[in-house]
Short mmCIF file of C-alpha atoms in Angstrom, two decimals:
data_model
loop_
_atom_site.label_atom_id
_atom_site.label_comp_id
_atom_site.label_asym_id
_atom_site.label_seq_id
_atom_site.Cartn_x
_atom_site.Cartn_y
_atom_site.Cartn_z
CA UNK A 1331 123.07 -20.84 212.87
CA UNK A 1332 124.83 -18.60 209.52
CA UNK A 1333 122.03 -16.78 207.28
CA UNK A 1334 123.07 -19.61 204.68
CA UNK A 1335 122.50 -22.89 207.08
CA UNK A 1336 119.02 -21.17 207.44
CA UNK A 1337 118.21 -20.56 203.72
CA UNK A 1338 119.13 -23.92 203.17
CA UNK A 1339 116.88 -25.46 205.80
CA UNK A 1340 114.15 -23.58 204.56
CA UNK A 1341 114.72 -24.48 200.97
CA UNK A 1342 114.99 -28.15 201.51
CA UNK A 1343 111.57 -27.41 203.99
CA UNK A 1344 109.96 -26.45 200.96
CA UNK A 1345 110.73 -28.94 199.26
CA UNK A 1346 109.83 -31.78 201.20
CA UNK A 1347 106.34 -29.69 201.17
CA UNK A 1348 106.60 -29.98 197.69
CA UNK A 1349 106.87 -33.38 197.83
CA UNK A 1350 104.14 -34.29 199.28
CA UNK A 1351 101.50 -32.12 198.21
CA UNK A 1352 102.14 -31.37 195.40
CA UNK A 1353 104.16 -34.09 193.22
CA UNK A 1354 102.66 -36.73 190.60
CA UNK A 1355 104.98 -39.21 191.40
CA UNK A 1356 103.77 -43.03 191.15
CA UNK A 1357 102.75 -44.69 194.07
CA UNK A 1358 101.47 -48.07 194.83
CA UNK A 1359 98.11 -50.02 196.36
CA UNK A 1360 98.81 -50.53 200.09
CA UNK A 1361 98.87 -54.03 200.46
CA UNK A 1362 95.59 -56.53 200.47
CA UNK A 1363 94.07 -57.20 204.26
CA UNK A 1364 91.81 -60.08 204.19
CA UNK A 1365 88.00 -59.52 204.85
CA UNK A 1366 87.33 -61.52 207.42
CA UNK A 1367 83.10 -61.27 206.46
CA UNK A 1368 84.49 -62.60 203.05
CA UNK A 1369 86.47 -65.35 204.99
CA UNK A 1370 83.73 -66.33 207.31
CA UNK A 1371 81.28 -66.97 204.42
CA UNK A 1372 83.76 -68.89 202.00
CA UNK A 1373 84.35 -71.49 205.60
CA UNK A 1374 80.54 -71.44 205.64
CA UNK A 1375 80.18 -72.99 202.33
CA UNK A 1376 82.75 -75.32 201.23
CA UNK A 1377 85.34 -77.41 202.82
CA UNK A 1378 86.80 -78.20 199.26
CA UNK A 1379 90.76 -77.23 198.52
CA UNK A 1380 91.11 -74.88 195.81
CA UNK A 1381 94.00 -73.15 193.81
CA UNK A 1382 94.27 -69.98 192.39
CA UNK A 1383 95.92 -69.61 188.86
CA UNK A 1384 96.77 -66.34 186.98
CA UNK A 1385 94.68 -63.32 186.98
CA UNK A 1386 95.43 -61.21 183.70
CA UNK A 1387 94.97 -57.66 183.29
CA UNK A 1388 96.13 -55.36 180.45
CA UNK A 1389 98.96 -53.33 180.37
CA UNK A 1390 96.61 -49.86 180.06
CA UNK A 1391 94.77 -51.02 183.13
CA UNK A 1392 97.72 -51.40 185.50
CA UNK A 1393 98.39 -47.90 185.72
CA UNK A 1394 95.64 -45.63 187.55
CA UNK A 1395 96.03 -41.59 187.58
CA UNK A 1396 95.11 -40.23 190.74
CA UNK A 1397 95.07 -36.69 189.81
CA UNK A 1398 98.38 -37.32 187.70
CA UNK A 1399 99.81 -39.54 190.02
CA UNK A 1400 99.89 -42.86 189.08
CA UNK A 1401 98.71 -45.38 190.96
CA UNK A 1402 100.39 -48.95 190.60
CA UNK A 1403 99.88 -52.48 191.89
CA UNK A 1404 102.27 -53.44 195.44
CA UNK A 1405 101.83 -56.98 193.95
CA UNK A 1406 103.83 -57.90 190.78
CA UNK A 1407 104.04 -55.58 188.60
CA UNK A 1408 100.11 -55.55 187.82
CA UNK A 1409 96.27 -55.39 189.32
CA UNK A 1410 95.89 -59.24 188.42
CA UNK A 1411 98.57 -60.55 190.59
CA UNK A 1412 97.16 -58.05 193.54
CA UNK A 1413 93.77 -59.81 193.14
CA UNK A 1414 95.48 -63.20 192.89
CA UNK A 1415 96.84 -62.48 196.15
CA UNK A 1416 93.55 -61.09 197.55
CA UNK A 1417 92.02 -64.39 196.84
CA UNK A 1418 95.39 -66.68 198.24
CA UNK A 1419 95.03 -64.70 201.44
CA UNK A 1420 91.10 -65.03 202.41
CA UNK A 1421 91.60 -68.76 200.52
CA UNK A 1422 94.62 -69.29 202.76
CA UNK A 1423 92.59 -68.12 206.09
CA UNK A 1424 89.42 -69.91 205.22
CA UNK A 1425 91.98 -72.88 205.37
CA UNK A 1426 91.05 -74.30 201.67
CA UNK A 1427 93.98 -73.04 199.54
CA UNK A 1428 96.32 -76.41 198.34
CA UNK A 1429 98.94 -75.44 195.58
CA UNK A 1430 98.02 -78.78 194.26
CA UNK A 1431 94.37 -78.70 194.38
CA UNK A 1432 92.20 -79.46 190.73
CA UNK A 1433 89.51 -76.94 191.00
CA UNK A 1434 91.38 -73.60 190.10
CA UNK A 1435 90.10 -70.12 190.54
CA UNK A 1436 91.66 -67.88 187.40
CA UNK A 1437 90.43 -64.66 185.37
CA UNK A 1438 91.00 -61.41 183.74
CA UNK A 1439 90.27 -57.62 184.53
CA UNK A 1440 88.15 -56.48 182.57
CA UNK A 1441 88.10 -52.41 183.68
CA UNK A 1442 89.16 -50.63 186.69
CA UNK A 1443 89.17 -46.96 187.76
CA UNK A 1444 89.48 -45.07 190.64
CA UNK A 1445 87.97 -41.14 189.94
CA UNK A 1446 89.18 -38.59 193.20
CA UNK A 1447 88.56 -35.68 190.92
CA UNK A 1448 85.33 -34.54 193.22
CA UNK A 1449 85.94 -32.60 195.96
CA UNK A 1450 83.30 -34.07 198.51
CA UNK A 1451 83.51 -37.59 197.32
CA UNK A 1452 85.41 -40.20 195.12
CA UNK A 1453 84.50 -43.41 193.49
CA UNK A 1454 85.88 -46.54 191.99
CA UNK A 1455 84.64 -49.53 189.89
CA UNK A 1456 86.18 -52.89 189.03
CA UNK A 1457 85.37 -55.26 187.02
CA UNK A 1458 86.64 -58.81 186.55
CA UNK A 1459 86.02 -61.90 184.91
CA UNK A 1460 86.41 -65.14 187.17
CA UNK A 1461 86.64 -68.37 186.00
CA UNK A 1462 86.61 -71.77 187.82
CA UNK A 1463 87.64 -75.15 186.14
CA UNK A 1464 88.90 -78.38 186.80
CA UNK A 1465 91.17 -80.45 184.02
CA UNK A 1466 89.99 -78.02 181.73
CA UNK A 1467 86.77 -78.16 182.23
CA UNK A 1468 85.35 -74.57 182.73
CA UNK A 1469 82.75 -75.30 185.80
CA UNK A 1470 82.09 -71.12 186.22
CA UNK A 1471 82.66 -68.24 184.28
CA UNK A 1472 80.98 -64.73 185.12
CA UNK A 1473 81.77 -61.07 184.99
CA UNK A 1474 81.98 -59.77 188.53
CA UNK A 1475 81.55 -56.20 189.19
CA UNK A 1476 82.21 -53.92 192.17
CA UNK A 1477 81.82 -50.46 193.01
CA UNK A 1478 82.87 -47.85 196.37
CA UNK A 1479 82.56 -44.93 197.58
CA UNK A 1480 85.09 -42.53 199.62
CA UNK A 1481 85.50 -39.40 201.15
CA UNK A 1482 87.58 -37.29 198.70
CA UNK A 1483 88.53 -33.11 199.34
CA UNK A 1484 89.83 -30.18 197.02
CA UNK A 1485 92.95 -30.67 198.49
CA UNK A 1486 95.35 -33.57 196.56
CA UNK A 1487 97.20 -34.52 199.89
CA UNK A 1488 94.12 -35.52 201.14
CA UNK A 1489 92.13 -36.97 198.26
CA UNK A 1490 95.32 -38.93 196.44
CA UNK A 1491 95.80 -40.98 199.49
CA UNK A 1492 92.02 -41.68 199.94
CA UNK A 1493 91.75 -42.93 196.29
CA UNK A 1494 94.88 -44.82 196.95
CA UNK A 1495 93.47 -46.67 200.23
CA UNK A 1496 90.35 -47.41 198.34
CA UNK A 1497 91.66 -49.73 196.06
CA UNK A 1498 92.35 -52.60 199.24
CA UNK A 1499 87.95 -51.70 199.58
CA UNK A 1500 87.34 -52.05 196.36
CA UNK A 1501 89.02 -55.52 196.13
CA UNK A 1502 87.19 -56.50 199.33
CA UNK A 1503 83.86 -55.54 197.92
CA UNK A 1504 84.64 -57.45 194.44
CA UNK A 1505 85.40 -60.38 196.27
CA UNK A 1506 82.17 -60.16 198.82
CA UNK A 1507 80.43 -60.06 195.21
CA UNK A 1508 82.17 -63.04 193.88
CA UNK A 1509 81.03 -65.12 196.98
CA UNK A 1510 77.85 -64.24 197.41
CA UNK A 1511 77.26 -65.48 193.62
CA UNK A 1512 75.14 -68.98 194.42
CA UNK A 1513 76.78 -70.35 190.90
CA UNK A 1514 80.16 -69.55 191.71
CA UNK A 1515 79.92 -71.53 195.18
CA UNK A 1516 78.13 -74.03 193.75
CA UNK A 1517 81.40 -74.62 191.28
CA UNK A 1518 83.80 -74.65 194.20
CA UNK A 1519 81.87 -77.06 196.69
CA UNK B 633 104.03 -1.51 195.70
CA UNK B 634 106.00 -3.15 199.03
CA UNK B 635 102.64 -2.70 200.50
CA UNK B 636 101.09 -4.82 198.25
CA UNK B 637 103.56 -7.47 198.46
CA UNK B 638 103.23 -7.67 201.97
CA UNK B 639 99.52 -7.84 201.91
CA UNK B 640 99.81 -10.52 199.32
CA UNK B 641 102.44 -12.46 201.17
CA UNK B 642 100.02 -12.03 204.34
CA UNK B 643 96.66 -13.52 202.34
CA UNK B 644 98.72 -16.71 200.90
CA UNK B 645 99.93 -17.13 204.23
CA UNK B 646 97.00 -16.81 206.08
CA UNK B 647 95.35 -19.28 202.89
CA UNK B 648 97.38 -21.64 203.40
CA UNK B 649 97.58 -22.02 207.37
CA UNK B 650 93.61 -22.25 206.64
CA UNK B 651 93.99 -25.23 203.59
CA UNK B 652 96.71 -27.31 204.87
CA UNK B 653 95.93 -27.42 208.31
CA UNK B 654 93.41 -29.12 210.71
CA UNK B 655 92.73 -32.08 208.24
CA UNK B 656 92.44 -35.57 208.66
CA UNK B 657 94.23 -37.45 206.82
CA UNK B 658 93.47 -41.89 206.48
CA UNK B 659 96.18 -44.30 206.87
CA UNK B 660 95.81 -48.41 207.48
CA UNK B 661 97.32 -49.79 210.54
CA UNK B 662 96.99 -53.41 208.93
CA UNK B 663 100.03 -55.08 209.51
CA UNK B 664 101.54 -57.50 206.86
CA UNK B 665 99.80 -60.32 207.66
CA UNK B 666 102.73 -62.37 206.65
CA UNK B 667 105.26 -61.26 208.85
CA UNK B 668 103.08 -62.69 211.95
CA UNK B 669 105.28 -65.46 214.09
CA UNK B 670 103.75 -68.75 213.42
CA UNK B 671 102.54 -70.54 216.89
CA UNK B 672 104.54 -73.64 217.78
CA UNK B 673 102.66 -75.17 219.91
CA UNK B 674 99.12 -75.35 218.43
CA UNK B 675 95.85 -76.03 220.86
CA UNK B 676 93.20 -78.35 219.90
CA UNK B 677 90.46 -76.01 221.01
CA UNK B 678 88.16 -73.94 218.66
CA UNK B 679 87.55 -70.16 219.40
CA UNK B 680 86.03 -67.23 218.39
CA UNK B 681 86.11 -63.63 218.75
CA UNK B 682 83.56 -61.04 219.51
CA UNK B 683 84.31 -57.27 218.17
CA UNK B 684 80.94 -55.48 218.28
CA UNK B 685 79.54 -53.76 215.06
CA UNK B 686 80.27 -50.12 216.81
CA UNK B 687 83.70 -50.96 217.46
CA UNK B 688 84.29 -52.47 213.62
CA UNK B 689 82.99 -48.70 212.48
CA UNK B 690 84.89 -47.03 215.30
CA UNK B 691 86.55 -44.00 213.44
CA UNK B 692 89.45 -42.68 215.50
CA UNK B 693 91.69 -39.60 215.09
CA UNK B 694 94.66 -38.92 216.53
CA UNK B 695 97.33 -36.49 216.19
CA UNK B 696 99.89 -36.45 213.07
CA UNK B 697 102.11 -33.88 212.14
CA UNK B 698 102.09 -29.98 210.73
CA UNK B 699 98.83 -29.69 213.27
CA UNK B 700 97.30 -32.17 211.08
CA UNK B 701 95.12 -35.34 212.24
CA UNK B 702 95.10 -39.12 211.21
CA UNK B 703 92.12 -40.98 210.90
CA UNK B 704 91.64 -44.67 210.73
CA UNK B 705 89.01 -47.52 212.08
CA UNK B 706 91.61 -49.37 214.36
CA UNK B 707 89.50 -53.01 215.26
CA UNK B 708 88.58 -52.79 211.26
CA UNK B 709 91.63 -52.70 210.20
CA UNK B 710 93.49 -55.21 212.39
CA UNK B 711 90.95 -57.72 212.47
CA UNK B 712 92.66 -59.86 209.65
CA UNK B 713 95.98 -59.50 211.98
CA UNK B 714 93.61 -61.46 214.80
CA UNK B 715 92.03 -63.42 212.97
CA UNK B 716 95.42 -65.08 211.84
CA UNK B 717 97.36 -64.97 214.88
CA UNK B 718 93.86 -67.21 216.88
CA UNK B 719 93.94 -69.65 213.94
CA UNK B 720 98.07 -69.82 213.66
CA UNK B 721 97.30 -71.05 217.72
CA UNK B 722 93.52 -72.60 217.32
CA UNK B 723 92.08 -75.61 215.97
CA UNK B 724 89.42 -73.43 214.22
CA UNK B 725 88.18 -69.55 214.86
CA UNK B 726 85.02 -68.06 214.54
CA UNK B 727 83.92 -64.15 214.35
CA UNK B 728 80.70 -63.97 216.66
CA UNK B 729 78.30 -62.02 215.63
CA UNK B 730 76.85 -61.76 219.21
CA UNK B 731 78.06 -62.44 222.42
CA UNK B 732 74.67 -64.65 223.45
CA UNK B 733 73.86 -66.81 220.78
CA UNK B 734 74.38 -69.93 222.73
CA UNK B 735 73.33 -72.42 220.21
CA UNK B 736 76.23 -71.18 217.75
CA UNK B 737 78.46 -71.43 220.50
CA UNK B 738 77.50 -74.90 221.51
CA UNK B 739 77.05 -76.48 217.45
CA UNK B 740 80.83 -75.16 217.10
CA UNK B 741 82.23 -76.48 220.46
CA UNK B 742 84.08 -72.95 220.64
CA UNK B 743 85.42 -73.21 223.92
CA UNK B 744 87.06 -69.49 224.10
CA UNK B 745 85.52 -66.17 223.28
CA UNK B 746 88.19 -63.40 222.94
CA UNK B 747 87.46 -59.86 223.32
CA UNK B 748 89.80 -57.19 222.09
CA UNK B 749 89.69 -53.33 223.44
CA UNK B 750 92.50 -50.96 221.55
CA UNK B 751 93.71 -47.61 222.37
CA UNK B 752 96.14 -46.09 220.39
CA UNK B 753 98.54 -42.89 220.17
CA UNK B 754 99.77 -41.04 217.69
CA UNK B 755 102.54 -37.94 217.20
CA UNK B 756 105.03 -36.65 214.82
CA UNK B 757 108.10 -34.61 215.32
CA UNK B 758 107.70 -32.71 211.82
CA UNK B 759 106.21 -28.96 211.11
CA UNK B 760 105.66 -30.00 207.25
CA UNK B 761 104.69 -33.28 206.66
CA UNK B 762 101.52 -35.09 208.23
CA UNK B 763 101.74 -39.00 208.46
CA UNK B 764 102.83 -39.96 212.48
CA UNK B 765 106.98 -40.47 212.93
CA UNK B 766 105.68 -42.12 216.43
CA UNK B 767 102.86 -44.76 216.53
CA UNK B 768 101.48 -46.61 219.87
CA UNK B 769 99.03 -49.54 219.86
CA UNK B 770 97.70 -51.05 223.08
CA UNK B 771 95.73 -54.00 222.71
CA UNK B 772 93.84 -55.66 225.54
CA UNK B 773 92.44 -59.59 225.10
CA UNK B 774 89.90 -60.44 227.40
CA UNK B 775 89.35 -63.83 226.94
CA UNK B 776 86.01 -65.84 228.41
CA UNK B 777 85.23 -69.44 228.56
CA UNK B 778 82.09 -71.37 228.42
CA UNK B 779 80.65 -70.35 231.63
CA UNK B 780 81.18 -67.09 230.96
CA UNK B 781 83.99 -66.31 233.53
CA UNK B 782 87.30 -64.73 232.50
CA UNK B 783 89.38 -67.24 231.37
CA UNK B 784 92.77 -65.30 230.56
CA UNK B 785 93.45 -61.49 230.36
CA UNK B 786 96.80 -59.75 228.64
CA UNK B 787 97.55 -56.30 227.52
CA UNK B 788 100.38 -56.25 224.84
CA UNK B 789 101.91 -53.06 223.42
CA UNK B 790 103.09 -51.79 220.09
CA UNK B 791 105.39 -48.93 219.42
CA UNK B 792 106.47 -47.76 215.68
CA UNK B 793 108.44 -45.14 214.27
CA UNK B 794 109.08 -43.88 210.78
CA UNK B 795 111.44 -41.43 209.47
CA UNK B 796 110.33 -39.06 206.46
CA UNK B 797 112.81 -41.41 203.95
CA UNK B 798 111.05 -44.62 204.78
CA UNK B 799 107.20 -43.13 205.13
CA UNK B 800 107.46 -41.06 201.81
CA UNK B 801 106.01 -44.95 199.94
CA UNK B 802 103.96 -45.74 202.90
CA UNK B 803 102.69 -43.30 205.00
CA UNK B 804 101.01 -45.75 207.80
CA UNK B 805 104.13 -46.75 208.12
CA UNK B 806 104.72 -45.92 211.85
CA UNK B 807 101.39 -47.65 212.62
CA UNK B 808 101.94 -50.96 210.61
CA UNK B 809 104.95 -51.17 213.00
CA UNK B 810 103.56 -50.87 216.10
CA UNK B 811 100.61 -53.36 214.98
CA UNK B 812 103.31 -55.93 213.58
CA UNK B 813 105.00 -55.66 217.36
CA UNK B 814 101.72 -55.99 219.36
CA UNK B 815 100.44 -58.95 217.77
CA UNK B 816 103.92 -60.29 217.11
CA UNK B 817 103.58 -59.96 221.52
CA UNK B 818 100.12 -61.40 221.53
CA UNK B 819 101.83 -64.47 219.85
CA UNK B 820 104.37 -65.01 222.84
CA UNK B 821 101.61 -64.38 225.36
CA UNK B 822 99.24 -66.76 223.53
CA UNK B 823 102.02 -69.44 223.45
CA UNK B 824 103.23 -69.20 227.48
CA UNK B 825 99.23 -69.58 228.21
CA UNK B 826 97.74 -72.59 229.13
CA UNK B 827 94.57 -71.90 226.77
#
């Protein structure tokens, strides 16, 4: 192999290092995985169909920095239509999603962050405001809050995909939170 | 002055041997629940599954690239994956929270108890970069019936690989594969059982 094949190979070595420890490039929310705790309790409790509307969130909230990286939604292009599909997929599992149905689950986030800026641990919060109505008739409406807890390190290749992960937790817990509410089940029965 | 270069060259080398590697890094095997094959022909019979509360925190580390480590909780993250493939097949599926609570078992006429056991296998072909190019997921079903005998048994297989260009968004990548091929096999088997 010539002296130059070998510079180059080393170069573009370095690079690819660079890439991925050290860049701030954006990167997305790996996608939602049903809780199946979340889906258990939701078949527990109600046998009525439900739909689920729009989820809003504000532009300044669908972009996360994860040590300068941003941090976007894999859903859409923001954090509402990630939670929307959260709540189709458990919904759709627990067999009580109908596109047609007249009790509709909607809402709006509120806040959101994920912080990975300690080196032993990092933490997140979420906050969102669910409604549930039928023919306009608001039958629910409560702020819903979760928070989580993750390993995090010094080094960004390790705590940047941590925070990342988190998110998909996060969403989980928020949605264990919204179940476990006795009003909101009582408004979807 | 050269010697000091050297020596300096020497301690950032030696840093950064000690930094980057050894580490454990967490990736998802979750496949995309949505690429699953859809059961033709469905079974009237309602089921459940039993993954025990030690196996749902199982951590597990395997071996990714650069001398690095992956971590991830494999029945945790799967569990949605089999969950939906039993109720694409079943009537109805239910997660047991113990393997000898008879009364649940009777009030939900659950005929079948399944019982997964994973092992998985991880490796990666680069020096630099740490998520797995190569990713291998066995999954076993052990499936019992209401006298407690073993009703069916399979052992399906998953392998994935990912290339630096495709794992550079995703970097479970190689896993999600093999997960999406094992439970796209678990489908098949379920289908050519009489169950």
């Amino acid at each position: 192999m010539s002296k130059e094949r070998i510079k180059m190979k080393y170069r573009s070595s370095i690079g690819l290092i660079g890439v991925l420890f050290l860049s701030a490039c954006t990167i997305q929310v790996p996608p939602y995985s049903a809780d199946i705790g979340n889906v258990s309790k939701l078949k527990q409790e109600t046998a009525s169909p439900l739909s689920v509307g729009t989820i809003k969130s504000e532009k300044k909230l669908n972009k996360i920095s994860l040590r300068g990286s941003p941090l976007i939604s894999s859903v859409g292009n923001s954090y509402g239509k990630y939670i929307e599909n959260a709540l189709l997929q458990e919904l759709k599992l627990a067999k009580l999603w109908s596109g047609v149905a007249k009790k509709q689950v909607t809402g709006k986030v509120i806040d959101q962050d994920i912080d990975v800026t300690g080196f032993s641990e990092g933490s997140s919060f979420i906050k969102v405001n669910f409604i549930v109505s039928e023919e306009n008739i608001i039958l629910f409406e409560k702020e819903i809050m979760a928070e989580h807890t993750f390993d995090s390190s010094f080094m960004g290749a390790i705590a940047i995909p941590n925070g990342q992960k988190s998110y998909v937790e996060l969403v989980q817990k928020l949605l264990t939170n919204l179940y476990a509410d006795e009003e909101f089940i009582a408004s979807i029965k | 002055m050269e010697y000091i270069l050297k020596l300096l060259t020497n301690m950032f080398f030696l840093f950064s041997v000690l930094v980057l590697s050894g580490c454990a890094h967490q990736i998802s095997l979750n496949p995309d629940t949505e690429k699953l094959q859809l059961s033709e022909n469905k079974s009237i019979s309602v089921v459940g599954y039993y993954i025990s509360e030690d196996d749902i925190k199982k951590q597990v580390k395997t071996p990714g690239g650069g001398g690095d480590n992956v971590s991830y909780k494999p029945y945790k993250d799967t569990e949605a994956a089999l969950y939906t493939v039993l109720s694409n097949k079943f009537e109805n599926v239910y997660k047991l929270e113990s393997l000898t609570d008879n009364t649940f078992l009777q009030d939900n006429k659950i005929e079948y108890v399944f019982i997964p056991t994973i092992t998985t296998e991880s490796s990666s072909d680069s020096l630099f970069t740490w998520p797995p190019t190569v990713f291998t997921f066995t999954l076993n079903c052990k499936t019992l019936n209401n006298n407690g005998d073993i009703a069916w048994n399979t052992e399906v297989k998953g392998f994935g690989k990912a290339e630096f260009d495709e794992f550079k968004n995703d970097f479970s990548l190689s896993a999600k594969r093999a997960t999406e091929e094992a439970f796209n096999k678990l489908v098949v088997e379920l289908e050519q059982s009489k169950l």
